[in-house]
mmCIF file of C-alpha atoms in Angstrom:
data_model
loop_
_atom_site.group_PDB
_atom_site.id
_atom_site.type_symbol
_atom_site.label_atom_id
_atom_site.label_comp_id
_atom_site.label_asym_id
_atom_site.label_seq_id
_atom_site.Cartn_x
_atom_site.Cartn_y
_atom_site.Cartn_z
ATOM 1 C CA UNK Z 1 -9.476 -198.951 92.820
ATOM 2 C CA UNK Z 2 -12.611 -199.147 91.475
ATOM 3 C CA UNK Z 3 -14.185 -202.322 89.455
ATOM 4 C CA UNK Z 4 -17.777 -200.232 87.818
ATOM 5 C CA UNK Z 5 -16.627 -198.044 85.170
ATOM 6 C CA UNK Z 6 -17.972 -194.966 85.829
ATOM 7 C CA UNK Z 7 -21.247 -193.433 84.506
ATOM 8 C CA UNK Z 8 -21.608 -189.474 82.285
ATOM 9 C CA UNK Z 9 -21.917 -187.757 85.105
ATOM 10 C CA UNK Z 10 -18.354 -188.417 87.093
ATOM 11 C CA UNK Z 11 -16.878 -188.399 83.434
ATOM 12 C CA UNK Z 12 -18.616 -185.359 83.297
ATOM 13 C CA UNK Z 13 -16.706 -183.907 87.029
ATOM 14 C CA UNK Z 14 -13.443 -185.288 86.349
ATOM 15 C CA UNK Z 15 -13.495 -184.611 82.492
ATOM 16 C CA UNK Z 16 -14.625 -180.565 83.469
ATOM 17 C CA UNK Z 17 -10.842 -180.632 85.493
ATOM 18 C CA UNK Z 18 -8.537 -179.632 82.802
ATOM 19 C CA UNK Z 19 -11.071 -176.719 81.377
ATOM 20 C CA UNK Z 20 -11.230 -175.479 84.871
ATOM 21 C CA UNK Z 21 -7.297 -174.797 85.210
ATOM 22 C CA UNK Z 22 -6.875 -172.967 82.387
ATOM 23 C CA UNK Z 23 -9.561 -170.719 83.413
ATOM 24 C CA UNK Z 24 -7.745 -170.564 86.929
ATOM 25 C CA UNK Z 25 -3.962 -171.403 87.042
ATOM 26 C CA UNK Z 26 -0.884 -169.266 85.243
ATOM 27 C CA UNK Z 27 3.105 -169.431 85.228
ATOM 28 C CA UNK Z 28 4.384 -167.599 88.262
ATOM 29 C CA UNK Z 29 8.247 -167.679 89.335
ATOM 30 C CA UNK Z 30 8.223 -170.744 91.285
ATOM 31 C CA UNK Z 31 5.409 -172.630 89.506
ATOM 32 C CA UNK Z 32 4.747 -172.969 85.518
ATOM 33 C CA UNK Z 33 0.961 -174.072 86.487
ATOM 34 C CA UNK Z 34 -0.075 -172.580 89.544
ATOM 35 C CA UNK Z 35 -3.470 -172.456 90.698
ATOM 36 C CA UNK Z 36 -4.595 -168.939 91.739
ATOM 37 C CA UNK Z 37 -7.977 -169.777 92.313
ATOM 38 C CA UNK Z 38 -9.882 -172.001 95.078
ATOM 39 C CA UNK Z 39 -12.570 -174.766 93.650
ATOM 40 C CA UNK Z 40 -15.044 -175.942 96.326
ATOM 41 C CA UNK Z 41 -17.064 -179.126 94.738
ATOM 42 C CA UNK Z 42 -20.282 -180.906 96.233
ATOM 43 C CA UNK Z 43 -21.225 -184.728 94.687
ATOM 44 C CA UNK Z 44 -24.806 -185.244 94.913
ATOM 45 C CA UNK Z 45 -25.422 -189.207 94.849
ATOM 46 C CA UNK Z 46 -27.580 -191.531 94.190
ATOM 47 C CA UNK Z 47 -28.723 -194.026 97.144
ATOM 48 C CA UNK Z 48 -26.570 -196.990 95.449
ATOM 49 C CA UNK Z 49 -23.593 -194.688 95.921
ATOM 50 C CA UNK Z 50 -23.260 -193.412 91.966
ATOM 51 C CA UNK Z 51 -22.432 -189.383 91.349
ATOM 52 C CA UNK Z 52 -26.329 -188.268 90.351
ATOM 53 C CA UNK Z 53 -24.738 -184.421 89.686
ATOM 54 C CA UNK Z 54 -22.345 -182.453 91.140
ATOM 55 C CA UNK Z 55 -22.210 -178.017 92.082
ATOM 56 C CA UNK Z 56 -19.159 -176.536 91.494
ATOM 57 C CA UNK Z 57 -18.219 -173.056 93.343
ATOM 58 C CA UNK Z 58 -15.171 -171.677 91.365
ATOM 59 C CA UNK Z 59 -13.518 -168.926 94.019
ATOM 60 C CA UNK Z 60 -10.901 -166.197 92.784
ATOM 61 C CA UNK Z 61 -7.854 -166.320 94.964
ATOM 62 C CA UNK Z 62 -5.766 -163.537 92.608
ATOM 63 C CA UNK Z 63 -7.870 -160.939 91.265
ATOM 64 C CA UNK Z 64 -4.996 -158.322 90.738
ATOM 65 C CA UNK Z 65 -3.722 -161.368 87.911
ATOM 66 C CA UNK Z 66 -6.352 -159.868 85.627
ATOM 67 C CA UNK Z 67 -5.134 -156.659 85.135
ATOM 68 C CA UNK Z 68 -1.758 -156.964 85.711
ATOM 69 C CA UNK Z 69 0.519 -158.984 85.695
ATOM 70 C CA UNK Z 70 4.329 -159.281 87.211
ATOM 71 C CA UNK Z 71 8.040 -159.485 85.073
ATOM 72 C CA UNK Z 72 8.691 -162.916 84.551
ATOM 73 C CA UNK Z 73 4.954 -164.524 84.598
ATOM 74 C CA UNK Z 74 2.229 -165.261 82.446
ATOM 75 C CA UNK Z 75 -1.231 -164.802 83.034
ATOM 76 C CA UNK Z 76 -4.251 -167.471 83.351
ATOM 77 C CA UNK Z 77 -3.358 -170.352 80.486
ATOM 78 C CA UNK Z 78 -6.459 -169.677 78.966
ATOM 79 C CA UNK Z 79 -5.286 -166.237 77.529
ATOM 80 C CA UNK Z 80 -2.769 -167.622 75.274
ATOM 81 C CA UNK Z 81 -4.964 -171.068 74.408
ATOM 82 C CA UNK Z 82 -7.879 -168.916 73.151
ATOM 83 C CA UNK Z 83 -4.519 -167.450 70.877
ATOM 84 C CA UNK Z 84 -4.229 -170.999 69.056
ATOM 85 C CA UNK Z 85 -7.828 -171.375 67.345
ATOM 86 C CA UNK Z 86 -8.708 -170.878 64.224
ATOM 87 C CA UNK Z 87 -10.616 -167.388 62.785
ATOM 88 C CA UNK Z 88 -9.618 -165.499 65.353
ATOM 89 C CA UNK Z 89 -9.410 -162.200 62.730
ATOM 90 C CA UNK Z 90 -12.980 -162.174 62.954
ATOM 91 C CA UNK Z 91 -12.567 -161.569 66.989
ATOM 92 C CA UNK Z 92 -9.536 -158.937 66.043
ATOM 93 C CA UNK Z 93 -7.501 -161.032 68.072
ATOM 94 C CA UNK Z 94 -3.672 -161.688 66.205
ATOM 95 C CA UNK Z 95 -3.390 -165.219 67.105
ATOM 96 C CA UNK Z 96 0.428 -164.695 68.923
ATOM 97 C CA UNK Z 97 0.192 -163.570 72.453
ATOM 98 C CA UNK Z 98 3.470 -160.948 72.308
ATOM 99 C CA UNK Z 99 1.077 -158.743 69.806
ATOM 100 C CA UNK Z 100 -1.464 -158.597 72.521
ATOM 101 C CA UNK Z 101 -0.944 -156.214 75.318
ATOM 102 C CA UNK Z 102 -3.249 -158.097 77.803
ATOM 103 C CA UNK Z 103 -0.704 -161.521 76.714
ATOM 104 C CA UNK Z 104 2.202 -159.444 76.619
ATOM 105 C CA UNK Z 105 2.533 -157.296 79.340
ATOM 106 C CA UNK Z 106 5.608 -159.579 81.351
ATOM 107 C CA UNK Z 107 7.211 -160.621 79.037
ATOM 108 C CA UNK Z 108 6.449 -163.874 79.212
ATOM 109 C CA UNK Z 109 4.223 -166.209 76.636
ATOM 110 C CA UNK Z 110 5.288 -169.216 76.713
ATOM 111 C CA UNK Z 111 5.962 -172.330 78.970
ATOM 112 C CA UNK Z 112 7.856 -174.733 78.683
ATOM 113 C CA UNK Z 113 6.875 -177.957 78.362
ATOM 114 C CA UNK Z 114 3.462 -176.712 78.013
ATOM 115 C CA UNK Z 115 1.593 -177.020 74.899
ATOM 116 C CA UNK Z 116 -1.284 -173.650 74.173
ATOM 117 C CA UNK Z 117 -3.463 -175.599 71.482
#
């Protein structure tokens, strides 16, 4: 374990992971939160061995999911999460993934035990 509190950079690096997962994870037949991307994180340290910065490279492993989704699967979580935002009418988004071609093509718009809001 660590005895010292996390500095701002460390906290930002750790807190960025759920956001990156929303853009790269999707529901598949086998897994409700399957990673469809790879991530390489290069951490930069100070001479005192604390994180001073990082560079994250995301690698999309499943490009076909961007244009189509298999029956019973769900596209990237972010597309369903966006639809829970306020003021969607100005973006011509209904707010219901069942009404949008991009998110309803597989017949699966929800994941058990996952809150898109």
